[in-house]
mmCIF file of C-alpha atoms and ligand atoms in Angstrom:
data_model
loop_
_atom_site.group_PDB
_atom_site.id
_atom_site.type_symbol
_atom_site.label_atom_id
_atom_site.label_comp_id
_atom_site.label_asym_id
_atom_site.label_seq_id
_atom_site.Cartn_x
_atom_site.Cartn_y
_atom_site.Cartn_z
ATOM 1 C CA MET A 22 226.091 140.793 113.750
ATOM 2 C CA SER A 23 224.552 140.705 110.303
ATOM 3 C CA ARG A 24 223.034 143.792 108.782
ATOM 4 C CA PRO A 25 219.239 143.746 108.460
ATOM 5 C CA ARG A 26 218.068 143.757 104.872
ATOM 6 C CA VAL A 27 215.976 146.897 104.418
ATOM 7 C CA GLY A 28 214.077 147.672 101.231
ATOM 8 C CA VAL A 29 213.890 151.143 99.744
ATOM 9 C CA LEU A 30 210.797 151.616 97.618
ATOM 10 C CA ALA A 31 212.449 152.695 94.381
ATOM 11 C CA LEU A 32 209.635 153.941 92.155
ATOM 12 C CA GLN A 33 210.302 157.665 92.539
ATOM 13 C CA GLY A 34 211.962 160.008 94.999
ATOM 14 C CA ASP A 35 215.286 160.209 96.793
ATOM 15 C CA VAL A 36 216.070 156.493 96.830
ATOM 16 C CA ARG A 37 219.873 156.745 96.751
ATOM 17 C CA GLU A 38 220.025 159.115 99.683
ATOM 18 C CA HIS A 39 217.973 156.718 101.811
ATOM 19 C CA ALA A 40 220.144 153.786 100.759
ATOM 20 C CA ARG A 41 223.245 155.710 101.805
ATOM 21 C CA ALA A 42 221.743 156.639 105.186
ATOM 22 C CA LEU A 43 220.688 153.020 105.739
ATOM 23 C CA VAL A 44 224.221 151.764 105.133
ATOM 24 C CA GLU A 45 225.484 154.273 107.647
ATOM 25 C CA ALA A 46 222.783 153.162 110.096
ATOM 26 C CA GLY A 47 224.002 149.558 109.881
ATOM 27 C CA ALA A 48 221.492 148.095 107.399
ATOM 28 C CA ASP A 49 221.848 146.392 104.028
ATOM 29 C CA PRO A 50 219.581 148.363 101.671
ATOM 30 C CA VAL A 51 217.944 146.837 98.601
ATOM 31 C CA GLU A 52 215.834 148.631 96.014
ATOM 32 C CA VAL A 53 212.249 147.421 95.714
ATOM 33 C CA ARG A 54 210.272 147.700 92.477
ATOM 34 C CA ARG A 55 208.545 144.318 92.288
ATOM 35 C CA PRO A 56 206.304 142.452 94.720
ATOM 36 C CA GLU A 57 208.723 139.517 95.053
ATOM 37 C CA GLU A 58 211.421 141.929 96.222
ATOM 38 C CA LEU A 59 209.444 142.343 99.434
ATOM 39 C CA ASP A 60 210.347 138.789 100.419
ATOM 40 C CA GLY A 61 212.832 138.491 103.237
ATOM 41 C CA LEU A 62 212.936 142.161 104.154
ATOM 42 C CA ALA A 63 213.395 143.194 107.779
ATOM 43 C CA GLY A 64 211.890 146.590 106.983
ATOM 44 C CA ILE A 65 211.175 149.057 104.201
ATOM 45 C CA VAL A 66 211.717 152.761 103.636
ATOM 46 C CA VAL A 67 209.156 154.766 101.676
ATOM 47 C CA PRO A 68 211.092 157.795 100.423
ATOM 48 C CA GLY A 69 210.166 161.391 99.894
ATOM 49 C CA GLY A 70 209.123 162.519 96.450
ATOM 50 C CA GLU A 71 205.566 163.050 95.331
ATOM 51 C CA SER A 72 202.963 160.940 97.104
ATOM 52 C CA THR A 73 200.444 161.048 94.249
ATOM 53 C CA THR A 74 203.095 159.844 91.788
ATOM 54 C CA ILE A 75 204.447 157.156 94.104
ATOM 55 C CA GLY A 76 200.861 156.016 94.780
ATOM 56 C CA ARG A 77 200.129 155.778 91.071
ATOM 57 C CA LEU A 78 203.379 153.910 90.408
ATOM 58 C CA LEU A 79 202.584 151.501 93.255
ATOM 59 C CA GLN A 80 199.453 150.595 91.298
ATOM 60 C CA VAL A 81 201.271 150.367 87.961
ATOM 61 C CA PHE A 82 203.970 148.113 89.445
ATOM 62 C CA ALA A 83 201.336 145.953 91.202
ATOM 63 C CA LEU A 84 202.947 146.775 94.530
ATOM 64 C CA LEU A 85 200.117 148.666 96.210
ATOM 65 C CA ASP A 86 198.240 145.684 97.636
ATOM 66 C CA PRO A 87 201.279 143.501 98.465
ATOM 67 C CA LEU A 88 203.033 146.359 100.248
ATOM 68 C CA ARG A 89 199.855 147.447 102.029
ATOM 69 C CA GLU A 90 199.350 143.858 103.222
ATOM 70 C CA ALA A 91 202.990 143.506 104.275
ATOM 71 C CA VAL A 92 202.837 146.711 106.338
ATOM 72 C CA ALA A 93 199.477 145.705 107.840
ATOM 73 C CA GLY A 94 201.015 142.316 108.633
ATOM 74 C CA GLY A 95 203.866 143.853 110.620
ATOM 75 C CA LEU A 96 206.632 144.740 108.126
ATOM 76 C CA PRO A 97 208.431 147.675 109.775
ATOM 77 C CA ALA A 98 208.278 150.782 107.604
ATOM 78 C CA TYR A 99 209.806 154.244 107.740
ATOM 79 C CA GLY A 100 208.300 156.976 105.579
ATOM 80 C CA SER A 101 209.822 160.414 105.054
ATOM 81 C CA CYS A 102 207.686 163.254 103.716
ATOM 82 C CA ALA A 103 205.731 161.721 100.802
ATOM 83 C CA GLY A 104 206.405 158.403 102.570
ATOM 84 C CA MET A 105 204.669 159.739 105.675
ATOM 85 C CA ILE A 106 201.648 160.628 103.532
ATOM 86 C CA LEU A 107 201.603 157.142 102.011
ATOM 87 C CA LEU A 108 201.738 155.440 105.414
ATOM 88 C CA ALA A 109 198.950 157.571 106.917
ATOM 89 C CA ASP A 110 195.488 156.100 107.371
ATOM 90 C CA GLU A 111 193.962 159.456 106.462
ATOM 91 C CA VAL A 112 195.171 162.307 104.238
ATOM 92 C CA THR A 113 193.766 165.795 103.968
ATOM 93 C CA GLY A 114 194.687 168.012 101.043
ATOM 94 C CA GLY A 115 195.407 164.966 98.937
ATOM 95 C CA GLN A 116 194.181 164.352 95.429
ATOM 96 C CA PRO A 117 190.752 162.689 95.361
ATOM 97 C CA GLY A 118 191.262 158.941 95.268
ATOM 98 C CA GLN A 119 195.011 159.259 95.880
ATOM 99 C CA PRO A 120 196.228 155.678 96.511
ATOM 100 C CA THR A 121 197.897 155.147 99.891
ATOM 101 C CA LEU A 122 199.280 152.276 101.910
ATOM 102 C CA GLY A 123 197.986 153.261 105.328
ATOM 103 C CA GLY A 124 198.848 151.568 108.621
ATOM 104 C CA LEU A 125 199.665 154.629 110.686
ATOM 105 C CA ASP A 126 196.702 155.824 112.750
ATOM 106 C CA VAL A 127 197.139 159.507 111.918
ATOM 107 C CA THR A 128 195.626 162.198 109.754
ATOM 108 C CA VAL A 129 198.289 163.925 107.702
ATOM 109 C CA ARG A 130 197.848 167.242 105.929
ATOM 110 C CA ARG A 131 199.639 167.294 102.610
ATOM 111 C CA ASN A 132 201.636 170.448 101.712
ATOM 112 C CA ALA A 133 200.714 171.686 105.191
ATOM 113 C CA PHE A 134 203.171 174.544 105.521
ATOM 114 C CA GLY A 135 201.644 176.463 102.624
ATOM 115 C CA ARG A 136 203.204 178.574 99.930
ATOM 116 C CA GLN A 137 205.002 181.141 102.099
ATOM 117 C CA VAL A 138 207.202 178.615 103.863
ATOM 118 C CA ASP A 139 206.908 175.894 101.288
ATOM 119 C CA SER A 140 210.430 174.707 102.072
ATOM 120 C CA PHE A 141 212.634 175.490 105.055
ATOM 121 C CA GLU A 142 215.237 174.050 107.364
ATOM 122 C CA ALA A 143 215.241 174.115 111.149
ATOM 123 C CA PRO A 144 216.968 172.442 114.065
ATOM 124 C CA LEU A 145 214.556 169.965 115.578
ATOM 125 C CA GLN A 146 214.666 168.075 118.844
ATOM 126 C CA VAL A 147 213.684 164.445 118.216
ATOM 127 C CA ALA A 148 212.804 162.149 121.124
ATOM 128 C CA GLY A 149 215.484 159.516 121.520
ATOM 129 C CA LEU A 150 218.277 161.651 120.020
ATOM 130 C CA ASP A 151 220.598 163.778 122.146
ATOM 131 C CA GLU A 152 221.437 166.565 119.723
ATOM 132 C CA PRO A 153 218.829 168.267 117.486
ATOM 133 C CA VAL A 154 218.416 167.087 113.920
ATOM 134 C CA HIS A 155 218.926 169.582 111.091
ATOM 135 C CA ALA A 156 215.474 169.067 109.586
ATOM 136 C CA VAL A 157 214.843 169.809 105.914
ATOM 137 C CA PHE A 158 211.174 170.340 105.045
ATOM 138 C CA ILE A 159 210.234 170.369 101.340
ATOM 139 C CA ARG A 160 206.535 170.942 100.620
ATOM 140 C CA ALA A 161 206.137 168.863 103.718
ATOM 141 C CA PRO A 162 203.084 167.430 105.446
ATOM 142 C CA TRP A 163 202.354 167.634 109.161
ATOM 143 C CA VAL A 164 200.234 165.462 111.384
ATOM 144 C CA GLU A 165 196.831 166.805 112.422
ATOM 145 C CA ARG A 166 195.451 163.859 114.373
ATOM 146 C CA THR A 167 197.236 161.081 116.193
ATOM 147 C CA GLY A 168 195.497 157.878 117.253
ATOM 148 C CA ALA A 169 195.899 156.425 120.734
ATOM 149 C CA GLY A 170 198.879 154.227 119.892
ATOM 150 C CA VAL A 171 200.899 156.950 118.201
ATOM 151 C CA GLU A 172 203.932 158.472 119.890
ATOM 152 C CA VAL A 173 204.979 161.977 118.837
ATOM 153 C CA LEU A 174 208.777 162.199 118.501
ATOM 154 C CA ALA A 175 209.043 165.789 117.271
ATOM 155 C CA ARG A 176 206.936 168.871 116.630
ATOM 156 C CA GLU A 177 207.488 171.782 114.267
ATOM 157 C CA PRO A 178 207.701 175.261 115.826
ATOM 158 C CA GLY A 179 203.911 175.712 115.440
ATOM 159 C CA GLY A 180 203.273 172.560 117.473
ATOM 160 C CA HIS A 181 202.159 170.047 114.867
ATOM 161 C CA PRO A 182 203.790 166.626 115.049
ATOM 162 C CA VAL A 183 206.393 166.075 112.337
ATOM 163 C CA ALA A 184 207.883 162.790 113.554
ATOM 164 C CA VAL A 185 205.737 159.939 114.833
ATOM 165 C CA ARG A 186 206.092 156.299 115.730
ATOM 166 C CA GLN A 187 203.431 153.659 116.115
ATOM 167 C CA GLY A 188 204.778 150.197 116.851
ATOM 168 C CA HIS A 189 206.632 149.060 113.728
ATOM 169 C CA LEU A 190 205.927 152.283 111.810
ATOM 170 C CA LEU A 191 208.010 155.467 111.825
ATOM 171 C CA ALA A 192 207.343 158.610 109.814
ATOM 172 C CA THR A 193 208.914 162.056 109.507
ATOM 173 C CA SER A 194 207.714 165.136 107.602
ATOM 174 C CA PHE A 195 211.328 166.060 106.993
ATOM 175 C CA HIS A 196 214.167 164.440 105.065
ATOM 176 C CA PRO A 197 217.021 163.228 107.282
ATOM 177 C CA GLU A 198 218.424 161.387 104.260
ATOM 178 C CA LEU A 199 219.411 164.735 102.705
ATOM 179 C CA THR A 200 221.661 165.917 105.496
ATOM 180 C CA GLY A 201 224.239 163.168 105.917
ATOM 181 C CA ASP A 202 222.892 162.491 109.406
ATOM 182 C CA ALA A 203 221.825 158.871 109.750
ATOM 183 C CA ARG A 204 220.513 159.065 113.317
ATOM 184 C CA VAL A 205 216.821 158.897 112.368
ATOM 185 C CA HIS A 206 217.511 155.916 110.109
ATOM 186 C CA ALA A 207 219.414 154.389 113.006
ATOM 187 C CA LEU A 208 216.329 154.782 115.209
ATOM 188 C CA PHE A 209 214.433 152.778 112.598
ATOM 189 C CA VAL A 210 217.132 150.150 112.060
ATOM 190 C CA ARG A 211 217.600 149.662 115.796
ATOM 191 C CA GLY A 212 213.940 148.665 116.082
ATOM 192 C CA LEU A 213 214.271 145.850 113.518
ATOM 193 C CA GLY A 214 214.246 142.309 114.887
HETATM 194 N N1 LIG B 304 204.355 167.467 98.745
HETATM 195 C C1 LIG B 304 204.768 166.121 98.443
HETATM 196 C C2 LIG B 304 203.589 165.178 98.372
HETATM 197 O O1 LIG B 304 202.479 165.544 98.491
HETATM 198 C C3 LIG B 304 205.758 165.604 99.446
HETATM 199 C C4 LIG B 304 207.039 166.354 99.300
HETATM 200 C C5 LIG B 304 208.262 165.566 99.666
HETATM 201 O O2 LIG B 304 208.269 164.346 99.791
HETATM 202 N N2 LIG B 304 209.335 166.290 99.779
HETATM 203 O O3 LIG B 304 203.783 164.020 98.196
#
């Protein structure tokens, strides 16, 4: 079976780590910096980093509209952390006018965990995976509202969703790409046609 070609948005953030996890999950990752590099992709990963910076770079690289249209048109996408923020239809605690892609019918709170627990790690049960994931949260968002079509795959200890799926879109507040565990990426890759 051939490996699905999966783009990794490579403007900022932990691109290499996602590419490595995608290889392990059975995909063929390619870095995406230009609109034409969206052609022929089976899916795309929007990495963690800084959502305001990635949003601004999406504009600078003329990728914001093409990628937004591709996702709206059914291109499967997986966003981790900043990527979750970029895929959300609504963001609270964002910068005014922060550019986003949207597609996921959720409201996401940016930097939700606050200063005290700004970054932490915790074992997390994720629907569809047998063993818990070692979840790394770095100035992470959480989900405050989920639309009707959104499935919650995991919640942080306080009860807010931190992994969600809606049709062709998957998002996590945490960074599975940093732990050498490709099971979340495999969930995404398995869903690709
Ligand atoms: N706090 C970052 C943001 O707002 C996300 C952090 C991350 O991706 N690790 O984009």
